[in-house]
Short mmCIF file of C-alpha atoms and ligand atoms in Angstrom, two decimals:
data_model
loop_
_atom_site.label_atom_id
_atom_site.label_comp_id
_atom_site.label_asym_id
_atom_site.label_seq_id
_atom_site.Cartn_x
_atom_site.Cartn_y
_atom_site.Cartn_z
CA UNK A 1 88.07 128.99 116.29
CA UNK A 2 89.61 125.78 116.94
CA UNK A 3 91.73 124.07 114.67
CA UNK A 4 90.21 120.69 113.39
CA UNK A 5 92.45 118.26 111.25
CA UNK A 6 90.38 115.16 109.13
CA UNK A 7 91.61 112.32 107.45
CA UNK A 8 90.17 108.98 105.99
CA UNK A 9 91.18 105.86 104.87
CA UNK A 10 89.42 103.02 102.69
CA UNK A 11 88.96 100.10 104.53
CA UNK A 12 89.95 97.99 101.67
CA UNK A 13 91.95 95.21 102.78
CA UNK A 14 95.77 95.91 103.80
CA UNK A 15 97.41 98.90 104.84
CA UNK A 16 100.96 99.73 103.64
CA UNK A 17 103.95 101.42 104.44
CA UNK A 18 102.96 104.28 101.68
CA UNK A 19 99.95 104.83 103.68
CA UNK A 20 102.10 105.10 106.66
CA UNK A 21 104.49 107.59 105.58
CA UNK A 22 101.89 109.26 103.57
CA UNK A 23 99.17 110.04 105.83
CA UNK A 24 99.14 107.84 109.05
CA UNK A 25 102.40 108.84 110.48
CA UNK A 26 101.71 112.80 110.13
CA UNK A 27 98.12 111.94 111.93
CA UNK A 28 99.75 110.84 114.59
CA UNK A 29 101.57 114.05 115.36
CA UNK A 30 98.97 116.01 114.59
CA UNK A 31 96.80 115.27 116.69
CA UNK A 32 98.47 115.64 120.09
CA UNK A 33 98.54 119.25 118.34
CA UNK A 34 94.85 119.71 117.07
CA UNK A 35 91.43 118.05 117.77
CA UNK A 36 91.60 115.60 114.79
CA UNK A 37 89.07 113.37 113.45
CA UNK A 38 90.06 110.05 111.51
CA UNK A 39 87.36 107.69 109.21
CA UNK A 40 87.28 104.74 107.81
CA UNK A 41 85.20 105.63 104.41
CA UNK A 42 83.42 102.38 103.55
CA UNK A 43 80.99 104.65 101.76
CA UNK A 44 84.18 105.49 99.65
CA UNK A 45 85.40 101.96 99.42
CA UNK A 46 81.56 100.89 97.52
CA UNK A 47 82.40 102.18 94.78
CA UNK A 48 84.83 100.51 93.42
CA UNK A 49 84.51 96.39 93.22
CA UNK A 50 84.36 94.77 96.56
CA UNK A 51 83.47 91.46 98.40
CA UNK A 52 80.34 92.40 100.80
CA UNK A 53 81.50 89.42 103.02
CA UNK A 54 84.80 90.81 104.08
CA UNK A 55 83.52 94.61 104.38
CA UNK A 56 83.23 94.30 108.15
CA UNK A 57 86.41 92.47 108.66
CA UNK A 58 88.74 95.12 106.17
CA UNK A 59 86.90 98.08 108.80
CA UNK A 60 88.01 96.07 111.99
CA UNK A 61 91.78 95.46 110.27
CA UNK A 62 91.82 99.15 109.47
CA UNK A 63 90.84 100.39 112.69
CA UNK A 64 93.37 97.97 114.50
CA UNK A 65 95.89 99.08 112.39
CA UNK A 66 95.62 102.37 112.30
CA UNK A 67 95.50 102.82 116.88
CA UNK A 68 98.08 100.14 116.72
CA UNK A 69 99.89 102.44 114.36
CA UNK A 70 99.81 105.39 117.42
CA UNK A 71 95.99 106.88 116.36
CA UNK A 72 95.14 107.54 120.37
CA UNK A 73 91.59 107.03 120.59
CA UNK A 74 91.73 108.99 123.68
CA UNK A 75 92.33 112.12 122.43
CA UNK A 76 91.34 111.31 118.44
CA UNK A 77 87.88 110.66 117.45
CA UNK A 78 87.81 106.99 115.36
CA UNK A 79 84.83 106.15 113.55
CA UNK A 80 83.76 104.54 110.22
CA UNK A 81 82.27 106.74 107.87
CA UNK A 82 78.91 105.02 107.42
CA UNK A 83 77.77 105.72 110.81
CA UNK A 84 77.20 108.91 110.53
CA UNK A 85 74.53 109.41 108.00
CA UNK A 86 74.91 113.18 107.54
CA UNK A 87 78.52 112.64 105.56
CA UNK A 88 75.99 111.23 102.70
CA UNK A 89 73.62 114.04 102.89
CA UNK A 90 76.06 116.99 102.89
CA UNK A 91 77.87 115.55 100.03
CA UNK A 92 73.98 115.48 98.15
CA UNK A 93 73.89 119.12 99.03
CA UNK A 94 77.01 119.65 97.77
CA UNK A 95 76.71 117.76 94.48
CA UNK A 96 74.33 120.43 93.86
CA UNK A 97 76.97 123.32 93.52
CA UNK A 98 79.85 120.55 92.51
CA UNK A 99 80.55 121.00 88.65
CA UNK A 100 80.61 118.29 86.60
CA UNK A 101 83.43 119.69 84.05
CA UNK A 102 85.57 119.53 87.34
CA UNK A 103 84.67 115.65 88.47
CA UNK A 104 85.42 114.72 85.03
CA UNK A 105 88.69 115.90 84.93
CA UNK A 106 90.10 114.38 88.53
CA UNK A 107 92.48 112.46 87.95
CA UNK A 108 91.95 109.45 90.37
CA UNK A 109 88.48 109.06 88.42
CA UNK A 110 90.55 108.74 85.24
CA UNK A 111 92.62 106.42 86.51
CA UNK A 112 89.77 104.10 88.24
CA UNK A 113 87.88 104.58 85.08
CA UNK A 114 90.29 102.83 82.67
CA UNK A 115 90.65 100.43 86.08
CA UNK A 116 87.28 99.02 86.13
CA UNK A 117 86.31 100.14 82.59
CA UNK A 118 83.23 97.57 82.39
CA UNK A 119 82.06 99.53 85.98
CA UNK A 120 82.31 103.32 85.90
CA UNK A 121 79.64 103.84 88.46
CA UNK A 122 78.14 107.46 89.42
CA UNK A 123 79.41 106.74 93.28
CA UNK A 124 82.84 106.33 91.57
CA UNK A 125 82.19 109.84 89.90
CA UNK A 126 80.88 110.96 92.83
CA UNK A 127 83.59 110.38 95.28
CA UNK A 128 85.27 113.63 95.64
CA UNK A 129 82.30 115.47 96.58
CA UNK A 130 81.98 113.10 99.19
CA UNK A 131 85.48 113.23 100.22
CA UNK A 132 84.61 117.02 99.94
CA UNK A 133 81.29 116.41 102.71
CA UNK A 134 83.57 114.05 104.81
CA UNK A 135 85.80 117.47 105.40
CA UNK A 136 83.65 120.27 105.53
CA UNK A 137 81.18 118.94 107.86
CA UNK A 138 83.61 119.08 110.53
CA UNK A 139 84.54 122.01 109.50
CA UNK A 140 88.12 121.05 109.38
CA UNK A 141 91.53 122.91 108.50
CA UNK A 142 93.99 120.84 108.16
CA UNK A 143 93.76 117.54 105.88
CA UNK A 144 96.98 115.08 106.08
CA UNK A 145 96.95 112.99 102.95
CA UNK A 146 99.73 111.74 100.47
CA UNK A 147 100.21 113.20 96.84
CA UNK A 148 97.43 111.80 95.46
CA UNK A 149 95.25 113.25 97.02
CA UNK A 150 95.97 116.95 96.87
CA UNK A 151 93.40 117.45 93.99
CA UNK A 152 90.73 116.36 96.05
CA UNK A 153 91.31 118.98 98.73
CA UNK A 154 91.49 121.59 95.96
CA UNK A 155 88.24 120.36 95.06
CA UNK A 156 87.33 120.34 98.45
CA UNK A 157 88.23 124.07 98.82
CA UNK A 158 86.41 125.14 96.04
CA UNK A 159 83.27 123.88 97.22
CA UNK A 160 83.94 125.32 100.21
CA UNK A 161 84.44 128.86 98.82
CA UNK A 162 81.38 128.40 96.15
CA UNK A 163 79.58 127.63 99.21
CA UNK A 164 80.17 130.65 101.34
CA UNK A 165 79.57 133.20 98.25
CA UNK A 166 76.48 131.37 97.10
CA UNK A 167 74.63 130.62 100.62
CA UNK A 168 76.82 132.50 102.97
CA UNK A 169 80.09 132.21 105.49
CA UNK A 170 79.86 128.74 106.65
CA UNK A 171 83.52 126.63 105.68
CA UNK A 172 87.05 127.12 106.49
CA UNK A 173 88.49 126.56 103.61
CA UNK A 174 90.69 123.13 103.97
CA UNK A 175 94.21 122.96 103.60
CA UNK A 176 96.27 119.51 102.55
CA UNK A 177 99.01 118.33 104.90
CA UNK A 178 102.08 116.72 103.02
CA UNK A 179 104.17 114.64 105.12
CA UNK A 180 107.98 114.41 104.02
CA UNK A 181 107.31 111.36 101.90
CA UNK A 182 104.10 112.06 100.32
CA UNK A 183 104.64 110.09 97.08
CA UNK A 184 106.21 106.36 98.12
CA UNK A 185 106.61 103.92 94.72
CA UNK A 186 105.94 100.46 94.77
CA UNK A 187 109.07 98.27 95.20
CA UNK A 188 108.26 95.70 91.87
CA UNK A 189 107.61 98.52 89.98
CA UNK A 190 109.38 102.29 90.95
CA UNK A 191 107.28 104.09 87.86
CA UNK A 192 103.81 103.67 89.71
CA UNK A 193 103.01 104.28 93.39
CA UNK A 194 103.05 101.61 96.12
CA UNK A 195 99.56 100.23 96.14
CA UNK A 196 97.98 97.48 97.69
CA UNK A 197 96.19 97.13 94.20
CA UNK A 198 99.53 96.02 92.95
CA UNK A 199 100.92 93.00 94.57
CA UNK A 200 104.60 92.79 95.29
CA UNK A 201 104.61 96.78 95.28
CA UNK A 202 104.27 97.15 99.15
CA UNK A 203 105.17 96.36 102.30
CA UNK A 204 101.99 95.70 105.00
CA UNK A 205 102.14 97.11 108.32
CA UNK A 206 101.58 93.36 109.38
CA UNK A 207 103.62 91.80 107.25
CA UNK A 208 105.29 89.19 109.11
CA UNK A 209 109.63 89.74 109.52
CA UNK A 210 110.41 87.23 106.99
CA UNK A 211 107.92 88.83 104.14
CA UNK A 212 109.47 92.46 104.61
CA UNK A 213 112.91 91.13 104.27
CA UNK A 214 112.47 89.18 101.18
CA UNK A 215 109.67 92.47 99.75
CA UNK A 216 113.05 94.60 99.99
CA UNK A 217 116.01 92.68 98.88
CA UNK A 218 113.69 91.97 95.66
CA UNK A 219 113.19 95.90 95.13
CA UNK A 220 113.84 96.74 91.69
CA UNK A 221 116.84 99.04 91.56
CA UNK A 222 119.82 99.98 88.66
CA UNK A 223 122.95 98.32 87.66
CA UNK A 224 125.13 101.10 89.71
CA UNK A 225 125.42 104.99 89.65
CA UNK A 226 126.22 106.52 86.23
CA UNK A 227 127.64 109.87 86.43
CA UNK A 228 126.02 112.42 84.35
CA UNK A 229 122.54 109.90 84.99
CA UNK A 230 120.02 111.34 87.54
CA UNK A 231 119.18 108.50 89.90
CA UNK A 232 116.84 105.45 89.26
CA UNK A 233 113.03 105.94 90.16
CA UNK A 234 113.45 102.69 92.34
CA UNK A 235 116.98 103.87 94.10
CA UNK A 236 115.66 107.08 94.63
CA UNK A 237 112.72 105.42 96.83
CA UNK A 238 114.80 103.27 98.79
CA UNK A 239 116.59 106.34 99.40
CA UNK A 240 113.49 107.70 100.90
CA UNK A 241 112.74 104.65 102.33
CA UNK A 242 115.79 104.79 104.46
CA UNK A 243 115.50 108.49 105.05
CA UNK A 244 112.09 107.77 106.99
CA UNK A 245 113.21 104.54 108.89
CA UNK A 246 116.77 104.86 109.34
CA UNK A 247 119.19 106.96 111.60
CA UNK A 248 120.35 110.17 109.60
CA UNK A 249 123.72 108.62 109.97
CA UNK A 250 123.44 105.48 107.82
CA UNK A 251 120.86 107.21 105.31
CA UNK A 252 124.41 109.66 105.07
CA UNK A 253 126.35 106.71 104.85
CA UNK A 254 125.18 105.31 101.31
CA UNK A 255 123.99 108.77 99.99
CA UNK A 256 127.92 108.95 100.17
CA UNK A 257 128.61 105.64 98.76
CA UNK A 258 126.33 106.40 96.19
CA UNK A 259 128.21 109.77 94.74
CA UNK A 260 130.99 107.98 94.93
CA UNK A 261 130.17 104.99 93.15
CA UNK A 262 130.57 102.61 95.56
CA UNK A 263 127.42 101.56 97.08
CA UNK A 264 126.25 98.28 96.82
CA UNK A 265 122.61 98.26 97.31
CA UNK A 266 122.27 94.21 98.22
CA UNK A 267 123.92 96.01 101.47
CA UNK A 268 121.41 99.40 101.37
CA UNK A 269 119.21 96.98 101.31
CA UNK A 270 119.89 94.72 104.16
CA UNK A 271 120.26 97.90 106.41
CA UNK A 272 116.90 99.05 105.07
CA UNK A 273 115.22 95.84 105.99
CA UNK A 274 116.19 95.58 109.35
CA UNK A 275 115.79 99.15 109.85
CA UNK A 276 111.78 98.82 108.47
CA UNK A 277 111.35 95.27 110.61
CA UNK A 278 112.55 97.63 113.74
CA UNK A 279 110.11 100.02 113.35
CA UNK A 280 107.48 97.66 112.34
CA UNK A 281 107.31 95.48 114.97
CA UNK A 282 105.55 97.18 117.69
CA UNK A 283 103.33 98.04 115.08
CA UNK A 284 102.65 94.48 114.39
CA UNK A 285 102.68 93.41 118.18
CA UNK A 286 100.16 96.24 118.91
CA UNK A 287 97.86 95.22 116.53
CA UNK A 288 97.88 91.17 117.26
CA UNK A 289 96.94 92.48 120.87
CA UNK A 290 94.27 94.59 119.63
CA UNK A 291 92.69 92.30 117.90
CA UNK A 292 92.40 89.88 120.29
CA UNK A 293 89.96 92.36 122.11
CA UNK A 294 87.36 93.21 119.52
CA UNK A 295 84.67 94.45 121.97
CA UNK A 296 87.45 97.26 122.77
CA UNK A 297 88.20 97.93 119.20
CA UNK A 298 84.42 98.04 118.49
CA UNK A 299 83.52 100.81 121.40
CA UNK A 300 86.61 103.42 120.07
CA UNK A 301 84.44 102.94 116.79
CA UNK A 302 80.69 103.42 118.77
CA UNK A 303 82.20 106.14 120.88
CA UNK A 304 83.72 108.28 118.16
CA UNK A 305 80.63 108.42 115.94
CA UNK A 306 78.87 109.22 118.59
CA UNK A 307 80.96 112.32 119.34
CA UNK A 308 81.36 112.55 115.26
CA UNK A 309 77.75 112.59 115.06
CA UNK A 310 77.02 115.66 117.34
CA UNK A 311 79.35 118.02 115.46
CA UNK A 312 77.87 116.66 112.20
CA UNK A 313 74.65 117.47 112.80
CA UNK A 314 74.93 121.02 114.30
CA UNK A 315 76.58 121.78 110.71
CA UNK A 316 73.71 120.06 108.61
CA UNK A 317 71.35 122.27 110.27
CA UNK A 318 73.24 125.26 109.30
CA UNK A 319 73.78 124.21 106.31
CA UNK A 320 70.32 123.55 105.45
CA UNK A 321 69.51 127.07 107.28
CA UNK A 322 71.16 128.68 104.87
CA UNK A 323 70.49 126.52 102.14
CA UNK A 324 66.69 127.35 102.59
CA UNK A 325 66.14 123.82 103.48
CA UNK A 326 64.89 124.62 107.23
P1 LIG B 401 93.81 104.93 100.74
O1 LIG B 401 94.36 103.63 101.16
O2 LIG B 401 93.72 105.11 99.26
O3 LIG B 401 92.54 105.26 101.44
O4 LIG B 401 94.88 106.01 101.21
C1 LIG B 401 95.03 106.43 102.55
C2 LIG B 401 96.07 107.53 102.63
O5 LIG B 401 97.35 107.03 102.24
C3 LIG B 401 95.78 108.71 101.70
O6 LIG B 401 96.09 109.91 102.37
C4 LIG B 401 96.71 108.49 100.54
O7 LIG B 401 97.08 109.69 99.89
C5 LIG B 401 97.92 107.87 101.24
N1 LIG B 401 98.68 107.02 100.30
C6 LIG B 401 98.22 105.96 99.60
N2 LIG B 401 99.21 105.41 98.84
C7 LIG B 401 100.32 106.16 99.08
C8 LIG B 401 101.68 106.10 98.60
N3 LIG B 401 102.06 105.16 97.74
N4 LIG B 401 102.55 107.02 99.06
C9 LIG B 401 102.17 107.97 99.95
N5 LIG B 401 100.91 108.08 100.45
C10 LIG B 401 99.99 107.19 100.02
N1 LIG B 402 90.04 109.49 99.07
C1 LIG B 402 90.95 109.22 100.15
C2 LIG B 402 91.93 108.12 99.68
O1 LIG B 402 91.66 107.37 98.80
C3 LIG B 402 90.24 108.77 101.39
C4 LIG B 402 89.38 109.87 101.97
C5 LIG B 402 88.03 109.91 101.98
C6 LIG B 402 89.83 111.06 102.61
N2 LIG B 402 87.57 111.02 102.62
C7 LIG B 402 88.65 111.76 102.99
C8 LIG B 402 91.08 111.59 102.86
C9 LIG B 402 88.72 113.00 103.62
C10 LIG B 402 91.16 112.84 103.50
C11 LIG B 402 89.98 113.54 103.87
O2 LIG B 402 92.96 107.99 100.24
#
């Protein structure tokens, strides 16, 4: 049995440096490793508010920065969720063995809930048993994600295993893939993760030099090491920061300065800044070229949901075998 890794991302608008270290970065090395299969989940994205007008741009941007990023869409398959119809009807067949105790209590539902409290839609309460369809109909393994969204999978598994008692073997059953930094915290604000919901708490792929700089000198931090204190939520992710984009020597450098009370983080953070622009840049560079050739970007998307499309619907017609549907 081959190995299959799936991942998705919401094409909603800016990608960050959380979703880089989070997910994007461990998709990249997976998949020289294992046949892996990446989506842009618009059908995801409906369901919370959105502008209809910039839909098709935000899934361009996302695709462009997500090869630009190192997604190879020679050996990955790219394609947006929505063109491959059978991710909506497996996640219909699932809702009907998906409990509804469960959806209630996920927390990302909660969360959106209180969010958009005057819109608490049934897509919204939906979503993980789509997220659920998006994985098992490729029968996939391994699932890179950050933190967040580890209940999901468990969901995911669940189904998967109610599934196979109920109607018979048919699903692996899905494991999540943390990277190193699965949990990165927005820079204005340490206490809740970096999200592009929250301005001034991330740092864009794209951002422009100038913008990172300025995003990580302003990074909320502490007055100095206390001893006896444990360290500063916001300290303690530009530690991590550094620990993904920095040599191992200079992240050494100002753990040490830091147990000894000397660091001075206007300095941490200079380092940091350059170190992130570094790493950035081809980044950036690679996705100003790519999307200067949108006919290019637009065929990875054609030619992986075609290819997404013909393992999607040799599973729907098991499923629906055994589901007593054919
Ligand atoms: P989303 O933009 O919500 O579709 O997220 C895409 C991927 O990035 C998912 O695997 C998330 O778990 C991951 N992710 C989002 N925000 C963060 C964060 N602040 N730290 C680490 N991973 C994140
Ligand atoms: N819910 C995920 C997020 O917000 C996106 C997603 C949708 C996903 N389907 C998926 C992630 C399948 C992993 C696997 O980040």
């Amino acid at each position: 049995m081959v190995t299959r890794v799936f991942s998705g991302i919401q094409p909603t608008g800016l990608v960050h440096i959380g979703n880089y270290l989070g997910a994007i970065k461990a998709w990249v090395e997976l998949q020289h490793r294992y046949e892996s299969f990446f989506c842009i989940v618009d059908y995801h994205a409906i369901t919370a508010p959105y502008d209809p007008s910039q839909m098709q741009k935000n899934i361009f941007d996302a695709a462009v920065i997500n090869v630009a990023a190192g997604l190879d869409p020679r050996v990955s398959t790219i394609f947006v969720q929505s063109h491959v119809p059978e991710h909506t009807e497996l996640a219909w067949l699932l809702n009907s063995i998906a409990p509804m105790g469960r959806l209630t209590r996920m927390t990302q539902f909660k969360e959106k809930s209180r969010l958009f409290r005057e819109e608490i839609n049934a897509g919204l309460f939906n979503y993980p048993v789509l997220q659920a369809a998006d994985i098992l109909l490729y029968k996939a393994s391994v699932v890179p994600v950050g933190e967040d969204q580890v209940q999901h999978i468990e969901l995911t598994r669940d189904l998967a295993r109610k599934f196979n008692v109920t109607f018979g073997d048919t699903f692996h059953e899905p494991e999540a893939h943390l990277s190193a930094a699965p949990r990165i915290m927005g820079l204005s604000d340490p206490d809740r993760k970096m999200s592009k919901s929250i301005p001034g708490s991330y740092i864009a792929l794209a951002d422009h030099p100038d913008k990172v700089r300025q995003q990580i000198l302003r990074a909320v931090t502490d007055a100095g090491p206390e001893t006896g204190k444990p360290m500063s939520s916001g300290t303690a992710n530009l530690f991590i920061l550094m620990s993904q984009f920095s040599p191992p020597e200079t992240y050494e450098r100002f753990r040490r300065e830091y147990n000894e009370g000397a660091i001075r983080y206007s300095e941490m953070k200079r380092v940091l800044a350059d170190d992130v622009v570094d790493a950035l840049t081809p980044i950036r560079e690679a996705a100003e070229d790519l999307a200067a050739r949108p006919d290019y970007v637009r065929q990875i998307l054609g030619d992986g949901a075609c290819k997404a499309r013909r393992i999607a619907q040799r599973t729907i017609v098991e499923v629906k075998l055994k589901m007593g549907l054919l």
